[in-house]
Coordinates of C-alpha atoms in Angstrom, one line a residue:
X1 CA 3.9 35.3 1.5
X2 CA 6.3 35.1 4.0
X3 CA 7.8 31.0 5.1
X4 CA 8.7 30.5 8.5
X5 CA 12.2 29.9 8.8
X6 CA 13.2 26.5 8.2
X7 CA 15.1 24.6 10.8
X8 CA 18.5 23.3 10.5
X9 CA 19.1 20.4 8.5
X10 CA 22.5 19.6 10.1
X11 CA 20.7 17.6 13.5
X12 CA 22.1 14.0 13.4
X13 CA 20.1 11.2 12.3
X14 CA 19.9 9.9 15.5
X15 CA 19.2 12.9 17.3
X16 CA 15.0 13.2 17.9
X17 CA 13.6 16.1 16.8
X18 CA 10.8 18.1 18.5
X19 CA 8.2 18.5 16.4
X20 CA 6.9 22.5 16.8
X21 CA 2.7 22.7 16.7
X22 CA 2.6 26.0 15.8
X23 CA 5.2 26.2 13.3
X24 CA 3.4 23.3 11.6
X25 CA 0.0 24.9 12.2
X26 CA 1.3 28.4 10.5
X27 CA 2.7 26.0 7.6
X28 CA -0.5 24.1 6.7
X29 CA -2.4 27.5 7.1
X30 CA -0.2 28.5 4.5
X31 CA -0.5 25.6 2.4
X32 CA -4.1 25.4 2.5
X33 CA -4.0 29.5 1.3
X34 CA -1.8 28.4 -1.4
X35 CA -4.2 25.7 -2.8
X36 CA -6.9 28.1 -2.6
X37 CA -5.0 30.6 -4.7
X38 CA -3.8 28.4 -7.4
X39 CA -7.8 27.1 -7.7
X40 CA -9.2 30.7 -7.3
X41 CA -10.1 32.8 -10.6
X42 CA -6.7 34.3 -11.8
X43 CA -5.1 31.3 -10.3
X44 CA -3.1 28.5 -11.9
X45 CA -4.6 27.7 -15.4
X46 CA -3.9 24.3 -15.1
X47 CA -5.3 23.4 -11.9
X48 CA -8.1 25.5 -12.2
X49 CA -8.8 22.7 -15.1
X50 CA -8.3 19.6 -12.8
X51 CA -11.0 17.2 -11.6
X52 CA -11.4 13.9 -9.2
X53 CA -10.8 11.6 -12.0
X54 CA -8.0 14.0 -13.4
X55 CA -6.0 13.7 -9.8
X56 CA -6.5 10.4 -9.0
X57 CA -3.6 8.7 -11.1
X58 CA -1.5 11.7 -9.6
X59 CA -2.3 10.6 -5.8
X60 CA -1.0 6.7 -6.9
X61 CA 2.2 7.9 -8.4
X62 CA 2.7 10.0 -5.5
X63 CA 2.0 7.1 -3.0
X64 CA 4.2 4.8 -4.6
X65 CA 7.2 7.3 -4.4
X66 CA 6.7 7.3 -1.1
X67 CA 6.9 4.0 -0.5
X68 CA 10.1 3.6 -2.3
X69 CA 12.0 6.6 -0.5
X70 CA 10.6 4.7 2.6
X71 CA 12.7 1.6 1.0
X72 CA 15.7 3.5 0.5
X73 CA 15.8 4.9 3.5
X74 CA 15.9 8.4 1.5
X75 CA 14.8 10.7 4.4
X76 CA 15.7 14.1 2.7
X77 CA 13.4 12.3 -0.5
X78 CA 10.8 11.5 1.8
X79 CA 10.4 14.7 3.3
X80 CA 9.7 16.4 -0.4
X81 CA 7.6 13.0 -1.1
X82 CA 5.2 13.3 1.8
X83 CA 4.8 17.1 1.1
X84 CA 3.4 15.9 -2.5
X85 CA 1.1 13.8 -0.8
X86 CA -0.1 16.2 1.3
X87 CA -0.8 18.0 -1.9
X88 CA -2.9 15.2 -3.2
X89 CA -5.5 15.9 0.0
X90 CA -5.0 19.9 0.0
X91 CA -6.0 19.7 -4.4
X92 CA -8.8 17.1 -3.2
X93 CA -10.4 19.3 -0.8
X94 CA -10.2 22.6 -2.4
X95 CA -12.1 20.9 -5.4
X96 CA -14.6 19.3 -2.8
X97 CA -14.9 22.8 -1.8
X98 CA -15.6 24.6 -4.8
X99 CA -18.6 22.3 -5.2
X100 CA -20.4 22.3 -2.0
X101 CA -19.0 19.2 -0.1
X102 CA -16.7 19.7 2.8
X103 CA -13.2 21.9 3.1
X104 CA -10.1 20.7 4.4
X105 CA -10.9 21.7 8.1
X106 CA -13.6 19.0 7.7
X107 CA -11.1 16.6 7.0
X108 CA -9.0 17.2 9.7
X109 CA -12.1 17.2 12.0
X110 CA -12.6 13.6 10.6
X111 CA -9.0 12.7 11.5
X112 CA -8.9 14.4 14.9
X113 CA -11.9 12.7 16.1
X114 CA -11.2 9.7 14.8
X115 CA -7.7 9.2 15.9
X116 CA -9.1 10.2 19.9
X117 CA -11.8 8.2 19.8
X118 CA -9.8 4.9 18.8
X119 CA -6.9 5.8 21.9
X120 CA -9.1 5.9 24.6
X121 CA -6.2 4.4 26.5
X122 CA -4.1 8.0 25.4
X123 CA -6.6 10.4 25.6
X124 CA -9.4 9.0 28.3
X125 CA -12.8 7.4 27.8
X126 CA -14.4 10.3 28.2
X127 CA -12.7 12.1 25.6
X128 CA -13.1 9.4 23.5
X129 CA -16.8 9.1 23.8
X130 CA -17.0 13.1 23.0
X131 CA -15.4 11.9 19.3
X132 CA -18.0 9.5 19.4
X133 CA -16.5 5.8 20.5
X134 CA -19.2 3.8 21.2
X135 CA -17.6 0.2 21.9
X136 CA -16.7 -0.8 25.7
X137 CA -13.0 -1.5 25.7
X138 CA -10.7 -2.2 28.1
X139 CA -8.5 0.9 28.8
X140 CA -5.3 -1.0 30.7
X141 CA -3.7 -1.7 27.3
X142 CA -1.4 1.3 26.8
X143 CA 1.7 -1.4 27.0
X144 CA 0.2 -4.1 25.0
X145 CA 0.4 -3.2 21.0
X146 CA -2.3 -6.9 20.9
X147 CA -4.4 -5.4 23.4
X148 CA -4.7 -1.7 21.1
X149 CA -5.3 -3.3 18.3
X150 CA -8.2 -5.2 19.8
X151 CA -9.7 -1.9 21.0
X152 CA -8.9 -0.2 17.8
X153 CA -11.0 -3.3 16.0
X154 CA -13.7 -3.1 18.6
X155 CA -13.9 0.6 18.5
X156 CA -13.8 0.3 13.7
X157 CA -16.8 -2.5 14.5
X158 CA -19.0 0.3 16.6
X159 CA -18.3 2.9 14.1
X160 CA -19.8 0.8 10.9
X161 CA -22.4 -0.5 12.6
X162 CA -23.7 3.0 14.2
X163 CA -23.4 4.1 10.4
X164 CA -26.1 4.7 8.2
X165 CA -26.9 2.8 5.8
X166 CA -24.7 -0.2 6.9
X167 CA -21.8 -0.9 4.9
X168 CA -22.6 -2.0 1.9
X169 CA -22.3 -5.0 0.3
X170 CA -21.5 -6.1 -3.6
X171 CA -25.1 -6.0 -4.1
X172 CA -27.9 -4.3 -2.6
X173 CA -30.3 -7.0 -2.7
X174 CA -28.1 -9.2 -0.4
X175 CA -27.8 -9.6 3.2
X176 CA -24.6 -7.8 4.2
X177 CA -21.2 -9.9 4.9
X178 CA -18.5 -9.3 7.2
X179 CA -16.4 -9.2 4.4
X180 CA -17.6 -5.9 3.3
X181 CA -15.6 -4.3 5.8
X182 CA -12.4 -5.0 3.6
X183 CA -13.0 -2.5 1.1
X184 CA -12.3 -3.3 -2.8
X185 CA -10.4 0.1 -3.1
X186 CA -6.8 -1.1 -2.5
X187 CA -4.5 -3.8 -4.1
X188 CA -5.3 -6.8 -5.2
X189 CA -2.8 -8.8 -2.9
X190 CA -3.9 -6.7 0.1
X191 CA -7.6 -7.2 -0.4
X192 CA -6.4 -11.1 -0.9
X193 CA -4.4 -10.8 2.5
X194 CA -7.2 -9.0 4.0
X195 CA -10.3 -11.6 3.1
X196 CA -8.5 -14.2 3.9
X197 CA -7.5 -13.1 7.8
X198 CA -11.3 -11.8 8.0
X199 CA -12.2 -15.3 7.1
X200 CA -9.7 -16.9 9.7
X201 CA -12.1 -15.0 12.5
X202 CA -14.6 -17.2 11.3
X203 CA -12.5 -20.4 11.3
X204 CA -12.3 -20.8 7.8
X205 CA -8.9 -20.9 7.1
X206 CA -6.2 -23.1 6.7
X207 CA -5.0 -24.6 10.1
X208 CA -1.0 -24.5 9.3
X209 CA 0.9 -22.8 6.4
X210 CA 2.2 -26.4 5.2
X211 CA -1.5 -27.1 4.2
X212 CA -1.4 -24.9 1.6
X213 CA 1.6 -26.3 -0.2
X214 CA -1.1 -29.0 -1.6
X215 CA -3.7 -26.4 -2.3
X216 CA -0.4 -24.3 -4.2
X217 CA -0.7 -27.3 -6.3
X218 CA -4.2 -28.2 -6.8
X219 CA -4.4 -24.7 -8.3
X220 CA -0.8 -24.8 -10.3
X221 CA -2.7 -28.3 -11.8
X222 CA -5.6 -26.7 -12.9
X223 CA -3.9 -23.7 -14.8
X224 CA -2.1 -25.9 -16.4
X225 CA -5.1 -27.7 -17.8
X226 CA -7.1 -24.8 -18.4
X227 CA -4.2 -23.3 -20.7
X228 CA -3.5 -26.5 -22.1
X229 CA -6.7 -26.1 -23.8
X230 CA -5.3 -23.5 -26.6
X231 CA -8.5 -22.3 -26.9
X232 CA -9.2 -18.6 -27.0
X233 CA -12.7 -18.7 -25.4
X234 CA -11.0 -20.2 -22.2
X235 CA -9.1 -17.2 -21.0
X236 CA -11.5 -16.2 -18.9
X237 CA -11.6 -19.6 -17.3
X238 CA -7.5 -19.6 -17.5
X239 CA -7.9 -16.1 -15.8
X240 CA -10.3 -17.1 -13.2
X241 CA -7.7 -19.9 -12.3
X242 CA -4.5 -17.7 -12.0
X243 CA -6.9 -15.7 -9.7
X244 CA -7.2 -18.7 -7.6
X245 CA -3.5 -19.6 -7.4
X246 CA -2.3 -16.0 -6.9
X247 CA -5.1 -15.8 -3.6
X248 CA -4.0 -19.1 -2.3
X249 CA 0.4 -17.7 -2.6
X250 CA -0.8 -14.8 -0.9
X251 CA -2.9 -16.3 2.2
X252 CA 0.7 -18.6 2.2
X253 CA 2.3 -15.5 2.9
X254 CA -0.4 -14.7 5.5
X255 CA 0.1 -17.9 7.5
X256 CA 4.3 -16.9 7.1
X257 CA 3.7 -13.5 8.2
X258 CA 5.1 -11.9 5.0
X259 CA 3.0 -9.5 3.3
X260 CA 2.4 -11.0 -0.5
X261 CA 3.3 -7.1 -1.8
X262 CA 6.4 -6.4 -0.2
X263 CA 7.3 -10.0 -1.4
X264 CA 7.0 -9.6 -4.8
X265 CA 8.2 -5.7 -4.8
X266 CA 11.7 -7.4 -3.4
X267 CA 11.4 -9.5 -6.4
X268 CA 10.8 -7.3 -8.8
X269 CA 14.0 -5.5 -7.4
X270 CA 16.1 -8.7 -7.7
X271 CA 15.0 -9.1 -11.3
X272 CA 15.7 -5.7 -12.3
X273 CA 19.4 -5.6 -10.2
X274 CA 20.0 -9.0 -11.8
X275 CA 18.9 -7.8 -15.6
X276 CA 21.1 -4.8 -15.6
X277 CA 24.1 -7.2 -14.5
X278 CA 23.3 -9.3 -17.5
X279 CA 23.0 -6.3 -19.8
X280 CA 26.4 -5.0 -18.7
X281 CA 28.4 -8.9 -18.9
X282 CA 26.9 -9.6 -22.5
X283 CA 28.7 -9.3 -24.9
X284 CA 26.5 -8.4 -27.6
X285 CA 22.7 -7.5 -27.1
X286 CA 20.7 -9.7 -24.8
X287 CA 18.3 -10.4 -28.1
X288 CA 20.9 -11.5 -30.3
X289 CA 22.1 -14.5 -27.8
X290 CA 20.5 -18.1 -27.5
X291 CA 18.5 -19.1 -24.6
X292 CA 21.3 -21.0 -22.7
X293 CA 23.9 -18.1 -22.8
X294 CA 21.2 -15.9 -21.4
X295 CA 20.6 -18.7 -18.9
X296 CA 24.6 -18.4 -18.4
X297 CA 24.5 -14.5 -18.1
X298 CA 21.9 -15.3 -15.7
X299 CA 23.2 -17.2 -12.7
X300 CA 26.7 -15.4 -13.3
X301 CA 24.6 -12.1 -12.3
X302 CA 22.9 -13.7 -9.1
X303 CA 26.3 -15.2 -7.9
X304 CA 27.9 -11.6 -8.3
X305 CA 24.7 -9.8 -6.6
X306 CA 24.8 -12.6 -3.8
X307 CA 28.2 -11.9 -3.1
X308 CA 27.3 -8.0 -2.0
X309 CA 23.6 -8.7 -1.0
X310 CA 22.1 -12.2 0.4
X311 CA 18.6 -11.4 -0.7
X312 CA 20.1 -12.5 -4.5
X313 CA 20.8 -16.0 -3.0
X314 CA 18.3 -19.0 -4.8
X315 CA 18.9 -21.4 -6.6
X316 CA 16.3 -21.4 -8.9
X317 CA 17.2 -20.8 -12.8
X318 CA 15.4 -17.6 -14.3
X319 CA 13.5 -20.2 -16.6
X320 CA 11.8 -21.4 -13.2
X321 CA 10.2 -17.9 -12.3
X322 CA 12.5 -15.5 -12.3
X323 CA 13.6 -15.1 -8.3

């Protein structure tokens, strides 16, 4: 099976680059082909043997490395990361295949319509309609990122309602909500984020970020009486209440415009960067030493780190949480 000839890796960074339909076209067709081999009988053993459930974890794993190359700024990384991610949909839709569902030109059908219909202001309103956009919008917005997004919602309302059944909610028997447009399969602290600038359409919400400093510790106050307890049959209540404070830290981050995930991903970083330093200054291992020389080791790492990266600087103590 013959490749098309890559193109030169040596353009500058800075240089934009001309994406080629038809080489890309010729390249998926090949992809697809390939994916249909290694499922076909006398294909690849392995993923003959693969299912929905099998793949799944894959498609995670495979998401995540993309977000970090995307951290790193790892183009040449990304490049190979995005192309196993693209595998995830190609294995996907050969198996939907195989059993009767849809094929992969029915997923970019879906895509291709979809992204025409929510641009009217690119691609015309009566294009748009032809995909199937519904909604009245106003189509002066092509320099006004607020203004497509309003569209965009407007257009994502009209396409769940015109759906059938509606959308559905936790339970049948209930009215619908319109919560039940944020969708349960995603993050925790994104669905968190989510509900709680749904519920700010609706006014409920709180006015200013500084009113939820007291709410922070309304919540921090009734963890701490709930695990005071020390009785086993309250973790579910001690559980419910972590809940609690975790949703009201993230919809902090809402009001503050910081997404609650890439939050804690930079402290997870810190906390690794700042471990390794104090595995590499102690002197013997890190279990071996009492709690105020690891409380030593500690700050010594984040004053080093915060000397070649400000994100280290706190002045918390790794007793206090770690950041």
């Amino acid at each position: 099976m013959d490749l098309p000839q890559e193109s030169s890796s040596h353009t500058s960074p800075s240089q934009p680059i001309a994406t080629d339909p038809a080489r890309a076209a010729k390249l998926f067709e090949q992809s697809a082909a390939i994916m249909a081999r290694l499922r076909a009988p006398g294909g690849c053993p392995w993923d003959r043997e693969q299912t929905f459930d099998t793949i799944r974890k894959y498609t995670l794993e495979e998401t995540y490395e993309v977000f970090d190359a995307i951290e790193r700024r790892d183009f040449p990384h990304l490049a190979e990361e995005l192309g196993d991610l693209l595998l995830q949909v190609l294995f996907y839709a050969e198996m939907a295949a195989s059993e009767g569902h849809f094929t992969i030109a029915d997923v970019l059908d879906h895509l291709n319509r979809k992204l025409i219909r929510r641009h009217p202001h690119v691609f015309g309103d009566e294009a748009a309609r032809e995909a199937g956009n519904n909604a009245q919008v106003d189509l002066a917005v092509a320099s006004s990122a607020e203004g497509v997004l309003r569209n965009w919602e407007e257009i994502k309302a009209a396409e769940n309602a015109a759906k059938s059944p509606a959308a559905p909610s936790s339970d049948a028997s209930q009215p619908a909500s319109r919560l039940d447009s944020v969708q349960r399969a995603m993050p925790a602290l994104l669905e968190a984020a989510k509900l709680g600038g749904k519920a700010q359409k609706s006014g409920f919400d709180w006015p200013d970020w500084r009113d939820l400093l007291p709410k922070i510790a309304e919540e921090t106050a009734e963890l701490e009486a709930e695990a005071a307890s020390g009785d086993p049959a309250r973790k579910p209540a001690i559980e419910a209440e972590l809940g609690d404070l975790l949703f009201t830290v993230v919809n902090l981050g809402r009001h503050l415009g910081i997404d609650a995930e890439m939050a804690l991903r930079g402290c997870n970083l810190r906390f690794r960067e700042r471990f390794r330093e104090m595995e590499l200054a102690s002197p013997r291992p890190l279990e071996d030493l009492a709690p105020n020389e690891l409380e030593d080791l500690w700050a010594a790492a984040k004053k080093k780190l915060a000397a070649v990266n400000p994100t280290h600087q706190s002045n918390e103590s790794h007793e206090a949480n770690h950041d």
